[in-house]
N, CA and C atoms as an extended XYZ file, in Angstrom:
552
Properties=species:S:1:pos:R:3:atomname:S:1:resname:S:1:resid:I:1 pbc="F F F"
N       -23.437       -0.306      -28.057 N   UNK     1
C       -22.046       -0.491      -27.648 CA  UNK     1
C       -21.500        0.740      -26.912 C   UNK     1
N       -22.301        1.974      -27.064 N   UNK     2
C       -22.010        3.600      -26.212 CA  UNK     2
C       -21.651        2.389      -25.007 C   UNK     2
N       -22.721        2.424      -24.314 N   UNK     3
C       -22.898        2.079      -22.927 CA  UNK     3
C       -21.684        1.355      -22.392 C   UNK     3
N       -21.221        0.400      -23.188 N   UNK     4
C       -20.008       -0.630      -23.183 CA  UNK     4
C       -18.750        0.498      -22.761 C   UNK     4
N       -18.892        1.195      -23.802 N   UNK     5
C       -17.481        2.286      -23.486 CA  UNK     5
C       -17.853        3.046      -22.336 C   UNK     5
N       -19.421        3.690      -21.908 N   UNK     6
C       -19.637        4.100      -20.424 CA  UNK     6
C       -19.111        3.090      -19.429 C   UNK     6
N       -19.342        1.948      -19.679 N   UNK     7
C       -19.217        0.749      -18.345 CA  UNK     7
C       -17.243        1.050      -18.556 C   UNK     7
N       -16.956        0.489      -19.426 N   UNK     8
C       -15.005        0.673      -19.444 CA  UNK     8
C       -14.952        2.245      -18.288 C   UNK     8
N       -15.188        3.144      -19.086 N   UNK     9
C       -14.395        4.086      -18.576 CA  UNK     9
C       -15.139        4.243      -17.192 C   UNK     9
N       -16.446        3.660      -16.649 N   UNK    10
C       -16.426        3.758      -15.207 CA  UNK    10
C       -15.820        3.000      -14.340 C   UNK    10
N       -15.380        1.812      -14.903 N   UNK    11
C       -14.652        0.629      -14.505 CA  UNK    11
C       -12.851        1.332      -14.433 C   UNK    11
N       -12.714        1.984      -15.245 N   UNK    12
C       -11.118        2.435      -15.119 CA  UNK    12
C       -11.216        3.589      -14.083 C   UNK    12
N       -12.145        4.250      -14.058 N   UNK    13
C       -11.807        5.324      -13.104 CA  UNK    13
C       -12.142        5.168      -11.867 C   UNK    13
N       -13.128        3.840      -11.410 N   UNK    14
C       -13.083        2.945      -10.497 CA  UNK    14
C       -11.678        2.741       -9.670 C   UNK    14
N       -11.178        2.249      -11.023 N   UNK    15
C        -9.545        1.227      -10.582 CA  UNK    15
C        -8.635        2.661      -10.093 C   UNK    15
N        -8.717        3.523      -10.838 N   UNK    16
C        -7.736        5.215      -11.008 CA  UNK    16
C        -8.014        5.350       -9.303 C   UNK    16
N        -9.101        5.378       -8.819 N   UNK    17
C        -9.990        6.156       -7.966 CA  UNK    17
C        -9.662        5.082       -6.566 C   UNK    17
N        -9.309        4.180       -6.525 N   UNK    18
C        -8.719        2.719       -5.735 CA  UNK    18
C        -7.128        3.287       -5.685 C   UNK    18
N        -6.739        3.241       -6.664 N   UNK    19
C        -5.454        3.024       -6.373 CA  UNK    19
C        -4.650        4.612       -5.871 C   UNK    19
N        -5.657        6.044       -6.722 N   UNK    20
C        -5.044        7.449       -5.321 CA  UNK    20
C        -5.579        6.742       -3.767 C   UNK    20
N        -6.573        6.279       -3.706 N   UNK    21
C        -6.963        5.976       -2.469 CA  UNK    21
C        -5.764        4.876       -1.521 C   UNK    21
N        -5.479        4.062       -2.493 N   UNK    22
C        -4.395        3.267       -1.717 CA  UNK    22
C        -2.658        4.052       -1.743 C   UNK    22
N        -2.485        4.783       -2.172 N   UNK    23
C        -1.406        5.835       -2.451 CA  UNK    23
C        -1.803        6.778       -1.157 C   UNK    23
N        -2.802        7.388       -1.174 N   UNK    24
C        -2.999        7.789        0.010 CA  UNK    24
C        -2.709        7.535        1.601 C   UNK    24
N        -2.658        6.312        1.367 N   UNK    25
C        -2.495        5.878        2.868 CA  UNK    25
C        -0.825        5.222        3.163 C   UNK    25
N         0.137        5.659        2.082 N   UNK    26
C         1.551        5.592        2.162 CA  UNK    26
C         1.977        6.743        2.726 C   UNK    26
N         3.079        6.770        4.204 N   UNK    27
C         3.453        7.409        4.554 CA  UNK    27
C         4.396        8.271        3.944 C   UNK    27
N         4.462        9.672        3.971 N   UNK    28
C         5.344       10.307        3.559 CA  UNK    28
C         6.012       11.522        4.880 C   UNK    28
N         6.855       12.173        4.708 N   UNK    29
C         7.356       13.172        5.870 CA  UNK    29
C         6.287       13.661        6.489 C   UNK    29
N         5.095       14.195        5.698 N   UNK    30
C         4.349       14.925        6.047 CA  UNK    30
C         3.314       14.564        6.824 C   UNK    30
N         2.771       15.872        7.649 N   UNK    31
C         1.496       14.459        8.465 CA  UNK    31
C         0.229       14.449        7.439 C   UNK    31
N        -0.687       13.630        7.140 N   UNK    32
C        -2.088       14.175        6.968 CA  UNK    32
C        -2.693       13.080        7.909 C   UNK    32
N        -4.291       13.809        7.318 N   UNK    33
C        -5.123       12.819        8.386 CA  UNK    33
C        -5.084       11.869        7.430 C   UNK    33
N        -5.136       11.693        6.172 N   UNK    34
C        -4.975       10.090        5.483 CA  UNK    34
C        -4.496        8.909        6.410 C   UNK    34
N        -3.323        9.360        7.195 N   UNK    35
C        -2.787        8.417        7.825 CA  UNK    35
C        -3.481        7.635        8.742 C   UNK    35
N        -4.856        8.392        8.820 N   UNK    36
C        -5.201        7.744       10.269 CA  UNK    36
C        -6.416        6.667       10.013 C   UNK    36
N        -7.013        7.187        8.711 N   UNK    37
C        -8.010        6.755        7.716 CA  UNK    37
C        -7.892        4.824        8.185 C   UNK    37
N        -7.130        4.568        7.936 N   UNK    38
C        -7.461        2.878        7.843 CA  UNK    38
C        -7.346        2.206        9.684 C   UNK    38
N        -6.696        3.659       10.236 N   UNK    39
C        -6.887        2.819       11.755 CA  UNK    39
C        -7.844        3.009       12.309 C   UNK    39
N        -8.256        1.477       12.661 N   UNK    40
C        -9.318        1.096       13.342 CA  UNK    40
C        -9.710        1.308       14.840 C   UNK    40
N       -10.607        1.671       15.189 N   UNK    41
C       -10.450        1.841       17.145 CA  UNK    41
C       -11.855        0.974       17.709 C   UNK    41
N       -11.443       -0.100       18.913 N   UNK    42
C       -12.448       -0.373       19.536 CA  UNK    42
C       -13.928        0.556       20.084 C   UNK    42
N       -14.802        0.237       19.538 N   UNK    43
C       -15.533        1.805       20.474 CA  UNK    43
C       -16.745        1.364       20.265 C   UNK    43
N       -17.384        1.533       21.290 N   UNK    44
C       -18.862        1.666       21.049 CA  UNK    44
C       -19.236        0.144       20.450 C   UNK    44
N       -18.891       -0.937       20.755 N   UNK    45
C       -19.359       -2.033       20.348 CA  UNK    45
C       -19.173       -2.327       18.661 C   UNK    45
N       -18.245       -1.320       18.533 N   UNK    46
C       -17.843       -2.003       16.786 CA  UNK    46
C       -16.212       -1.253       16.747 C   UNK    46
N       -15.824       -1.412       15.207 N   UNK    47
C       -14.444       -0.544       14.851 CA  UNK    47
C       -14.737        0.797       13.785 C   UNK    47
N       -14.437        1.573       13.969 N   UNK    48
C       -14.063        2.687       13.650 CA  UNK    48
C       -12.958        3.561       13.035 C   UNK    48
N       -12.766        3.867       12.037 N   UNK    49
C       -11.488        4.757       11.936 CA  UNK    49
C       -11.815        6.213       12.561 C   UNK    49
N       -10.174        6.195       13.056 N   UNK    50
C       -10.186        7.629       13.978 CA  UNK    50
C       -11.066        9.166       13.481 C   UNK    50
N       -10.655        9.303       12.433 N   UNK    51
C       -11.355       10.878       11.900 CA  UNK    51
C       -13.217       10.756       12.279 C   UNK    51
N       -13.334        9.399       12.335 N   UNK    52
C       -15.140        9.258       12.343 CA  UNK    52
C       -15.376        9.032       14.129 C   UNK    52
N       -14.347        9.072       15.305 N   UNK    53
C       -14.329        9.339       16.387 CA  UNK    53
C       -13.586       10.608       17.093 C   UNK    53
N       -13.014       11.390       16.052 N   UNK    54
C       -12.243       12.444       16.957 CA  UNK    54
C       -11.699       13.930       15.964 C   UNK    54
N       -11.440       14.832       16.383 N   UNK    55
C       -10.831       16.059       15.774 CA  UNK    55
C        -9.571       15.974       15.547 C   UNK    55
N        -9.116       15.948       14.082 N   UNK    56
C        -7.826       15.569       13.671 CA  UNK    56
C        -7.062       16.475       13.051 C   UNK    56
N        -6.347       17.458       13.637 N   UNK    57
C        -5.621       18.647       13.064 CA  UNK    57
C        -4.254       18.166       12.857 C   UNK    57
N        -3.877       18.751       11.315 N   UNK    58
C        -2.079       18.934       11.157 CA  UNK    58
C        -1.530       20.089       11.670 C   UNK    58
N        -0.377       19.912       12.223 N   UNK    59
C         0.182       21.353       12.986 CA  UNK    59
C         1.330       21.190       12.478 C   UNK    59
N         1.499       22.397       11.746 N   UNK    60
C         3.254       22.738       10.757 CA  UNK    60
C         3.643       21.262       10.103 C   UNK    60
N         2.838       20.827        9.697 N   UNK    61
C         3.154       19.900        8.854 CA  UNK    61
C         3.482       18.281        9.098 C   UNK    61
N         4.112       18.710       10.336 N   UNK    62
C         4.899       17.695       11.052 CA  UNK    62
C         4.373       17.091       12.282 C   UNK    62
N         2.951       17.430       12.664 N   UNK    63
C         2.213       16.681       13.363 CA  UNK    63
C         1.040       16.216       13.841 C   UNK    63
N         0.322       15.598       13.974 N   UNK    64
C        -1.347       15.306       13.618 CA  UNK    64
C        -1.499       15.448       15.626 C   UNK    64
N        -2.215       16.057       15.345 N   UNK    65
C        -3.190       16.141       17.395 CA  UNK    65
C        -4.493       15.198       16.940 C   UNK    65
N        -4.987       14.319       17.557 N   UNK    66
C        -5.689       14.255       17.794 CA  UNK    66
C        -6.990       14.223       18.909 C   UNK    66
N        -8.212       14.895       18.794 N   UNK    67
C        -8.855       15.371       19.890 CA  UNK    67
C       -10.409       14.493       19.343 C   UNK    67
N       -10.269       13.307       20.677 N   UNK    68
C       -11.390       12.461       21.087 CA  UNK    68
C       -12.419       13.125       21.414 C   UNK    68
N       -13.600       12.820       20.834 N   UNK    69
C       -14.874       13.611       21.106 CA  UNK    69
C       -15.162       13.212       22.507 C   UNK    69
N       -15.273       11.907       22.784 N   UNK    70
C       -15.264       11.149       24.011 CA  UNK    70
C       -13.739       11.026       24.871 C   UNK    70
N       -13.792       11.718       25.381 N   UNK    71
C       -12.383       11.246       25.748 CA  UNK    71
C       -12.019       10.065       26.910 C   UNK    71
N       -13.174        9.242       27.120 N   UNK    72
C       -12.741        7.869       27.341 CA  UNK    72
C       -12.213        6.988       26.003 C   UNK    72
N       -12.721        7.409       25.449 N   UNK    73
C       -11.618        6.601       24.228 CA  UNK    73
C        -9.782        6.958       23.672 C   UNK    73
N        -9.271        7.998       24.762 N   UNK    74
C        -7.733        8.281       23.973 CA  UNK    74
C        -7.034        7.297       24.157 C   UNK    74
N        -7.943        6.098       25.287 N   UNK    75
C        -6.552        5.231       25.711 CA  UNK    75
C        -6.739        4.208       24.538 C   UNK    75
N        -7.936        3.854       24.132 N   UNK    76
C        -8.051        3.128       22.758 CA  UNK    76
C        -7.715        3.382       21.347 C   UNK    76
N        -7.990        4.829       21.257 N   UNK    77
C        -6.816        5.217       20.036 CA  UNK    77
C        -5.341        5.041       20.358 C   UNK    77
N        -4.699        5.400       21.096 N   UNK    78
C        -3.728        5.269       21.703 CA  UNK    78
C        -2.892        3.968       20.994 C   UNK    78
N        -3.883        2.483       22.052 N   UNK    79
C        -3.483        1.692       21.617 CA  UNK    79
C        -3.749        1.197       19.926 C   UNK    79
N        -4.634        1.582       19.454 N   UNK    80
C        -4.883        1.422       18.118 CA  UNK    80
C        -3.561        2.179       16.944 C   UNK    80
N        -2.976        2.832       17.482 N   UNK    81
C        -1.633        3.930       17.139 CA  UNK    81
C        -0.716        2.985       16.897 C   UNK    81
N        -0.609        2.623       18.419 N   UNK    82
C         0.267        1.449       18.377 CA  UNK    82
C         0.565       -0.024       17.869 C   UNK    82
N        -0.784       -0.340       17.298 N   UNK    83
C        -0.586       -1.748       16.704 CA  UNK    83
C        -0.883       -1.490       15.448 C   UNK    83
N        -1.290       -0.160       14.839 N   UNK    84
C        -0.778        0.022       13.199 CA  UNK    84
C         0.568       -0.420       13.093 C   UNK    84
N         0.814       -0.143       11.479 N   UNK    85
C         2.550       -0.279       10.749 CA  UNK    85
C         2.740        0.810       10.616 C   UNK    85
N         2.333        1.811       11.608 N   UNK    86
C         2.710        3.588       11.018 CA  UNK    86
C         4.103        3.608       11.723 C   UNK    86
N         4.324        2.829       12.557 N   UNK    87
C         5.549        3.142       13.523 CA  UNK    87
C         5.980        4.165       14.133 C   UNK    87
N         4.668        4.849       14.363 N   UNK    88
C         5.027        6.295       15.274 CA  UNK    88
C         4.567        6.000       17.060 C   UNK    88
N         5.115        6.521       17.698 N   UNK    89
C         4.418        6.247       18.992 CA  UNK    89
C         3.812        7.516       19.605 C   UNK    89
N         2.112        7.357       19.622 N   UNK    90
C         2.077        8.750       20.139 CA  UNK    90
C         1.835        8.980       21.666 C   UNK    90
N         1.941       10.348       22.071 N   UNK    91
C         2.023       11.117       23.328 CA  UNK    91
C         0.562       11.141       23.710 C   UNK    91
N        -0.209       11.095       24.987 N   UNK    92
C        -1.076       11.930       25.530 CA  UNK    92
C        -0.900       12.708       26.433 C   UNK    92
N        -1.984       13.495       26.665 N   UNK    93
C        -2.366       14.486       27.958 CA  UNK    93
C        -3.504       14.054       28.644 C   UNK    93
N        -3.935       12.845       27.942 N   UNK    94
C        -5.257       12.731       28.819 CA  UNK    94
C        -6.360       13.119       27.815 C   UNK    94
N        -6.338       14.172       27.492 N   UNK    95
C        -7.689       14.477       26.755 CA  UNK    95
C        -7.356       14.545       24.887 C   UNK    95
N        -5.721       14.892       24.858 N   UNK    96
C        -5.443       15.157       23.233 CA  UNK    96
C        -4.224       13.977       23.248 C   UNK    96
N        -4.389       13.555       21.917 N   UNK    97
C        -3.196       13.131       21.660 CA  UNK    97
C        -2.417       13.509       20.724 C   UNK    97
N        -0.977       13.098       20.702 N   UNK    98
C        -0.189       14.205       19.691 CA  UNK    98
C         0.840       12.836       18.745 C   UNK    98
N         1.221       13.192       17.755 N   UNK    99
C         1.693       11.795       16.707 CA  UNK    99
C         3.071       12.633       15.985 C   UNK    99
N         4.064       12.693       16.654 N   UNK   100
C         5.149       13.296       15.806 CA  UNK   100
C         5.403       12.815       14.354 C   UNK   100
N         5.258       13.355       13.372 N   UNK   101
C         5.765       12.138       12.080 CA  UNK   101
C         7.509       12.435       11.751 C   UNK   101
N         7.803       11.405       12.406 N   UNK   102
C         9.643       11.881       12.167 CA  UNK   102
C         9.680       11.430       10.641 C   UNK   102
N        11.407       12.729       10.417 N   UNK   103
C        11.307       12.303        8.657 CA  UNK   103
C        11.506       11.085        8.348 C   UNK   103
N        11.719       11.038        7.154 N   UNK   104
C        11.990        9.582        6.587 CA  UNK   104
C        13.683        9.131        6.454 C   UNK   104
N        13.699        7.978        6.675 N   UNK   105
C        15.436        7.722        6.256 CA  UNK   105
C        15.683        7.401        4.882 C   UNK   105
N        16.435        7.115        3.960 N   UNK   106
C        16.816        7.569        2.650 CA  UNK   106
C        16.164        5.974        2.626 C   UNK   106
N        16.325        4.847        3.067 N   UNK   107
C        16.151        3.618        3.089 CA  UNK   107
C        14.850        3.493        3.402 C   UNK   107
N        13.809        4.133        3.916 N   UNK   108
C        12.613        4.286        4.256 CA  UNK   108
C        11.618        4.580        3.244 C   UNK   108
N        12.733        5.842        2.219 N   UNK   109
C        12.103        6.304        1.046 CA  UNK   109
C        11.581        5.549       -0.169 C   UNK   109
N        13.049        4.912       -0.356 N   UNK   110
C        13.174        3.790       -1.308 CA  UNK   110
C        11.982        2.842       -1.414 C   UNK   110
N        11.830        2.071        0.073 N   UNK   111
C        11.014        1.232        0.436 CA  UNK   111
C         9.603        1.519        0.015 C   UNK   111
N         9.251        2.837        0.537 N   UNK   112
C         7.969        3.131       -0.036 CA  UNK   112
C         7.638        3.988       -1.777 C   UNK   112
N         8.560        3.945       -2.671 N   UNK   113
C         8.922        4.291       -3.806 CA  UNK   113
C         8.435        2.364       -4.254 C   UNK   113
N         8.541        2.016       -3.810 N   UNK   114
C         8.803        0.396       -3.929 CA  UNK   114
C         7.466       -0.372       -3.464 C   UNK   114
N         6.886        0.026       -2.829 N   UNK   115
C         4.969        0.131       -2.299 CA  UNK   115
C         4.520        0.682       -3.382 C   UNK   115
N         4.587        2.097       -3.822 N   UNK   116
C         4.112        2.686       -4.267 CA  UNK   116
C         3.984        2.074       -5.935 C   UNK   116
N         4.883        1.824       -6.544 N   UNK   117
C         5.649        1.305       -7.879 CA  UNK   117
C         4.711        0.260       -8.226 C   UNK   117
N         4.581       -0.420       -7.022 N   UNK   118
C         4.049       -2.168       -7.098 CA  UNK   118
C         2.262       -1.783       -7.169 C   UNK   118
N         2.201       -1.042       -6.042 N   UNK   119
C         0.388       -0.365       -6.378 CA  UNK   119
C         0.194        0.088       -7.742 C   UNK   119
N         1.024        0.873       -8.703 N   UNK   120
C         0.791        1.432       -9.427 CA  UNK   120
C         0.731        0.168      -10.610 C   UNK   120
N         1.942       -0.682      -10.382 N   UNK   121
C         1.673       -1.956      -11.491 CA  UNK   121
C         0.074       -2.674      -11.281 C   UNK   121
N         0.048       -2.836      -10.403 N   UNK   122
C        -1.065       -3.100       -9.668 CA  UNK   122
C        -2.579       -2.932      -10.521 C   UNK   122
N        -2.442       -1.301      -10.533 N   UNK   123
C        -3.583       -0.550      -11.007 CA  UNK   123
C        -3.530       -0.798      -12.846 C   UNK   123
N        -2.231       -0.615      -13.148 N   UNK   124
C        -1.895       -0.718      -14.361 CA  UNK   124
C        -2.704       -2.448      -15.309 C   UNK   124
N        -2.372       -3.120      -14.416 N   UNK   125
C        -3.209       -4.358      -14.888 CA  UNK   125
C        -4.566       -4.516      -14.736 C   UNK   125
N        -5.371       -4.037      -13.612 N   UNK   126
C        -6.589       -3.839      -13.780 CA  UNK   126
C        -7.285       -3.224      -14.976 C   UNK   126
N        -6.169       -1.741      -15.165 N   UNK   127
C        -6.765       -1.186      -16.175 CA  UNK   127
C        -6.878       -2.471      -17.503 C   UNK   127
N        -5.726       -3.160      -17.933 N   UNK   128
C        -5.666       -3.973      -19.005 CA  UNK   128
C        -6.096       -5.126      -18.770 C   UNK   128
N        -6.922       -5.254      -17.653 N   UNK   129
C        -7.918       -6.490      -17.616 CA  UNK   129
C        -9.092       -5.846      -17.976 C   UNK   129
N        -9.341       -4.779      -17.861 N   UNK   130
C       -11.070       -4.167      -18.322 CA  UNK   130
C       -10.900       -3.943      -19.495 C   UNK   130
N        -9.639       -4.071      -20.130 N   UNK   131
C        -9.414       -3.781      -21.693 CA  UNK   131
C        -9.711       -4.908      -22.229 C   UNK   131
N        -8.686       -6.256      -21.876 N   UNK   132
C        -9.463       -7.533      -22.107 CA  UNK   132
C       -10.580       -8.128      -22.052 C   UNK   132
N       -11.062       -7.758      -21.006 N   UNK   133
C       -12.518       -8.371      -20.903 CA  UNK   133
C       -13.279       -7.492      -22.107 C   UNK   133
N       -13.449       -6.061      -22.285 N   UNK   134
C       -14.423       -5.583      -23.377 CA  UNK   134
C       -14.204       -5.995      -24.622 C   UNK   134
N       -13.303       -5.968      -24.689 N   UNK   135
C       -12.681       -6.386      -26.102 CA  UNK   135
C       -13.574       -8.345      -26.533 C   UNK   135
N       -13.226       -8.512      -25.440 N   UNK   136
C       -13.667      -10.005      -25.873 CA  UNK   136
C       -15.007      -10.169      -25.805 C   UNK   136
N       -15.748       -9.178      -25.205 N   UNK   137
C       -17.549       -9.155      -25.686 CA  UNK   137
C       -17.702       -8.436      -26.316 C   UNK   137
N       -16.550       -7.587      -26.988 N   UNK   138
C       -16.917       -6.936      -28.900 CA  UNK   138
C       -16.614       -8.148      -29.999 C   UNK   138
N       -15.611       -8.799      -30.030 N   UNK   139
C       -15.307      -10.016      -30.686 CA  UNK   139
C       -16.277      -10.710      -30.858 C   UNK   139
N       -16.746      -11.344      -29.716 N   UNK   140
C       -18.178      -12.164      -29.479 CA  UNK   140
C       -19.108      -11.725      -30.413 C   UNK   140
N       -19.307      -10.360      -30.044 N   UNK   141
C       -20.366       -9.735      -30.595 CA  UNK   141
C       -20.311       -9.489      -32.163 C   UNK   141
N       -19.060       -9.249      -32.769 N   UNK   142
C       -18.877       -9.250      -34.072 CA  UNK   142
C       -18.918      -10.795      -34.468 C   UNK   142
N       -18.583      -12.093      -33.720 N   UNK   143
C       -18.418      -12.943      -34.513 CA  UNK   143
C       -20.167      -13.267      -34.632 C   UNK   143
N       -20.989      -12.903      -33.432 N   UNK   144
C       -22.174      -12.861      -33.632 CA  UNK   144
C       -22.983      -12.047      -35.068 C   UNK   144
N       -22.183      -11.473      -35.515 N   UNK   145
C       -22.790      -10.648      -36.724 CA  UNK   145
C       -23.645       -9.004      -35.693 C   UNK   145
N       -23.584       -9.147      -34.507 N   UNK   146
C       -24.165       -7.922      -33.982 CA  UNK   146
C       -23.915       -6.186      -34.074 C   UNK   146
N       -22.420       -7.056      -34.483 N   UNK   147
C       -21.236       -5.503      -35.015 CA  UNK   147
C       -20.612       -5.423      -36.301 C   UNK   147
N       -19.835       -4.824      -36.589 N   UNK   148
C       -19.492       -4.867      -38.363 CA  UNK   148
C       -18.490       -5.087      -37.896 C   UNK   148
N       -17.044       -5.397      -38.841 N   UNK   149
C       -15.870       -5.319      -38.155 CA  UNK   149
C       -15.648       -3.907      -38.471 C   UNK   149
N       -15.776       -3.374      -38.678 N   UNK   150
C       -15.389       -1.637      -39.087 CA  UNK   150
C       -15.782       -0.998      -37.690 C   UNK   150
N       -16.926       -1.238      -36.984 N   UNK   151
C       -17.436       -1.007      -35.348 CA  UNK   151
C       -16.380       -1.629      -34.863 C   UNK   151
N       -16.129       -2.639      -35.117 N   UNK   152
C       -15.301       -3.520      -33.928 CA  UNK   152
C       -14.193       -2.785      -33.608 C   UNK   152
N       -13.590       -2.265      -35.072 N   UNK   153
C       -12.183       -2.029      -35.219 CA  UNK   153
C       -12.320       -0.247      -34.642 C   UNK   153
N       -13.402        0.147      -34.784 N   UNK   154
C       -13.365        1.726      -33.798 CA  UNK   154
C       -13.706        1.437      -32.746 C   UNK   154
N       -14.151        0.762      -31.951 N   UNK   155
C       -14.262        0.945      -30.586 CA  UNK   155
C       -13.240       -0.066      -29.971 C   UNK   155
N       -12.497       -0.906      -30.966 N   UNK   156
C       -11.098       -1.059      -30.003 CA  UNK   156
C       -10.177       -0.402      -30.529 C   UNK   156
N       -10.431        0.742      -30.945 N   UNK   157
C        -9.421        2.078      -30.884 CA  UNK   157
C        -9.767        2.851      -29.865 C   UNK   157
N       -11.099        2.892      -29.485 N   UNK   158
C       -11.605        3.814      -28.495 CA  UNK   158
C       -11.243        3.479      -27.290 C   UNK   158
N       -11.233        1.855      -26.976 N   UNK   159
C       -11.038        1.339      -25.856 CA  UNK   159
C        -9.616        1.600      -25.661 C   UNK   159
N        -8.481        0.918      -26.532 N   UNK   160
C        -7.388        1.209      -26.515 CA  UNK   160
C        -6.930        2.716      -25.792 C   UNK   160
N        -8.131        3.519      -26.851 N   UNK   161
C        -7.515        5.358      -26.318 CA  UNK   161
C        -7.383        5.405      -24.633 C   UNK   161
N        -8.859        4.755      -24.179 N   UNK   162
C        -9.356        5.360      -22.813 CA  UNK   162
C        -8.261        4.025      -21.902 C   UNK   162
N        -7.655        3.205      -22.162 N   UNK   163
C        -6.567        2.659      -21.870 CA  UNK   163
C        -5.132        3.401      -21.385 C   UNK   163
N        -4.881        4.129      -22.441 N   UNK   164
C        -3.722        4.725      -22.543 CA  UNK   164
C        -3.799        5.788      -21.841 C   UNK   164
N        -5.295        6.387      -21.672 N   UNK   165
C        -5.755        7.716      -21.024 CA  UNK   165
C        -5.463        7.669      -19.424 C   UNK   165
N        -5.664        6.250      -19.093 N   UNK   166
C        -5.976        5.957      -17.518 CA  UNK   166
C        -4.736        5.098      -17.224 C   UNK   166
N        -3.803        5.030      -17.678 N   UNK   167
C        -2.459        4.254      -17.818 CA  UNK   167
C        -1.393        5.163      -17.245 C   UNK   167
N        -1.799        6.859      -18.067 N   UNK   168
C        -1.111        7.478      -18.279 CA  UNK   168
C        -1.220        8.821      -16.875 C   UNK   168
N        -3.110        8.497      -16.178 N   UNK   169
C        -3.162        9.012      -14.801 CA  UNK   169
C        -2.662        8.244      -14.102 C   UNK   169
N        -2.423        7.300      -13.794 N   UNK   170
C        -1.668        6.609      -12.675 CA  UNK   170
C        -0.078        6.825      -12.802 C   UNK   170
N         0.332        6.751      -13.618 N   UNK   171
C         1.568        7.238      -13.934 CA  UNK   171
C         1.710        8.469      -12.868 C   UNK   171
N         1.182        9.297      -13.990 N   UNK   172
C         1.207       10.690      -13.240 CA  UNK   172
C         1.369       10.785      -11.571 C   UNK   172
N        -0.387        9.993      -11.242 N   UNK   173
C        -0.261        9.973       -9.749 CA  UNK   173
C         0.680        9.342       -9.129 C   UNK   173
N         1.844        8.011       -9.901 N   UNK   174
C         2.834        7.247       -8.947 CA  UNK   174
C         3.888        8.579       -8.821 C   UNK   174
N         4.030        9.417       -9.813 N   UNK   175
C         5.501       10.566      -10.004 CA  UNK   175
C         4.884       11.008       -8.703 C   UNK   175
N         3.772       12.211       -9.058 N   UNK   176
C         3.657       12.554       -7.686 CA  UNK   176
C         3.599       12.410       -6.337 C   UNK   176
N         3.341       10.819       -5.890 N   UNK   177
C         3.344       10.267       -5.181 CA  UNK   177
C         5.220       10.428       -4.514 C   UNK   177
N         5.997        9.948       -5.930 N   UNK   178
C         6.990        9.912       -5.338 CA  UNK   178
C         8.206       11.312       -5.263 C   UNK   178
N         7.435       12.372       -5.555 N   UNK   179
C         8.260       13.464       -5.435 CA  UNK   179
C         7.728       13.685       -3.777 C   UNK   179
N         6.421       13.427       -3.727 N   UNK   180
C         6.003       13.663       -2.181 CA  UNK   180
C         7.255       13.035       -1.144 C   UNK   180
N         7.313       11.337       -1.540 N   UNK   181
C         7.725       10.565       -0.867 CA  UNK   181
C         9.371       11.222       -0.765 C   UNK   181
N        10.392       11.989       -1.550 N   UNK   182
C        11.660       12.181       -1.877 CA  UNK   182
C        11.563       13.793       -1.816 C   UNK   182
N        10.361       14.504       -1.296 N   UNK   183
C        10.513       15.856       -0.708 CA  UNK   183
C        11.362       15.627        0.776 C   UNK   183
N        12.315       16.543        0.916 N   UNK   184
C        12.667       16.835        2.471 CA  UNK   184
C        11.699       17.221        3.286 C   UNK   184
């Protein structure tokens, strides 16, 4: 039954490890290259996200350059900029392109406090679906006679713990998320 509690807690930090990743890609004032992570660019006979076609620097915080290895492709990032939901429009020169991230409006904030909230419920039920599901092949297994109930009853304390453990990182990561999101 070890292994059972290995499989849970790789399964929760799975879900933990999904949902910074989808937190990640919520805009906040600041630039990072996260932002650019899920946009896709025509190229080379397939799609691509930008960082895996080009040099992606933050400058003072407030703006991402990006520099095409190829620079027949800026007009395709370009347009790829543009048909994200980032709602920024960026500048070229021809060879670099530049992505102002204007701040956020107080109504902008909210909104993504409100993304963010819903990801985090999100994650929160996954976690208590991997709680359900183990639990119900320890049951099984005790009504099988395979476990004692005295086993049963410690490793759904254990499970419970590593529940509350990974309940209580997402938490964490939604606060931080949203002090990011409600920094000036």
């Amino acid at each position: 039954m070890n292994e059972s509690l290995e499989e849970v807690k790789r399964k929760m930090e799975k879900s933990l490890k999904n949902f910074k990743e989808e937190l990640s890609h919520i805009r906040t004032g600041r630039a990072s290259v996260a932002l650019l992570e899920t946009i896709k660019v025509d190229c080379y006979g397939t799609k691509m996200p930008i960082p895996q076609i080009a040099t992606v620097n933050v400058v003072e915080g407030k703006m991402l350059v990006i520099q095409p290895w190829d620079i027949n492709l800026v007009k395709d990032i370009e347009k790829a900029i543009q048909k994200s939901d980032l709602g920024i429009n960026p500048t070229s020169d021809g060879k670099t392109i530049k992505l102002v991230i204007p701040p956020l409006t107080e109504e902008r904030r909210k909104e993504l406090i409100k993304v963010a909230s819903k990801l985090a419920e999100e994650a929160r039920i996954a976690i208590r679906n991997i709680r359900r599901d183990v639990l119900e092949k320890f049951k099984t297994a005790k009504k099988k006679g395979e476990i004692s109930e005295d086993d049963y009853l410690q490793l759904e304390k254990k499970v419970q713990k590593l529940t509350d453990e990974y309940i209580e990182k997402i938490n964490i990561a939604l606060k931080e998320k949203e002090s990011e999101i409600l920094a000036p």
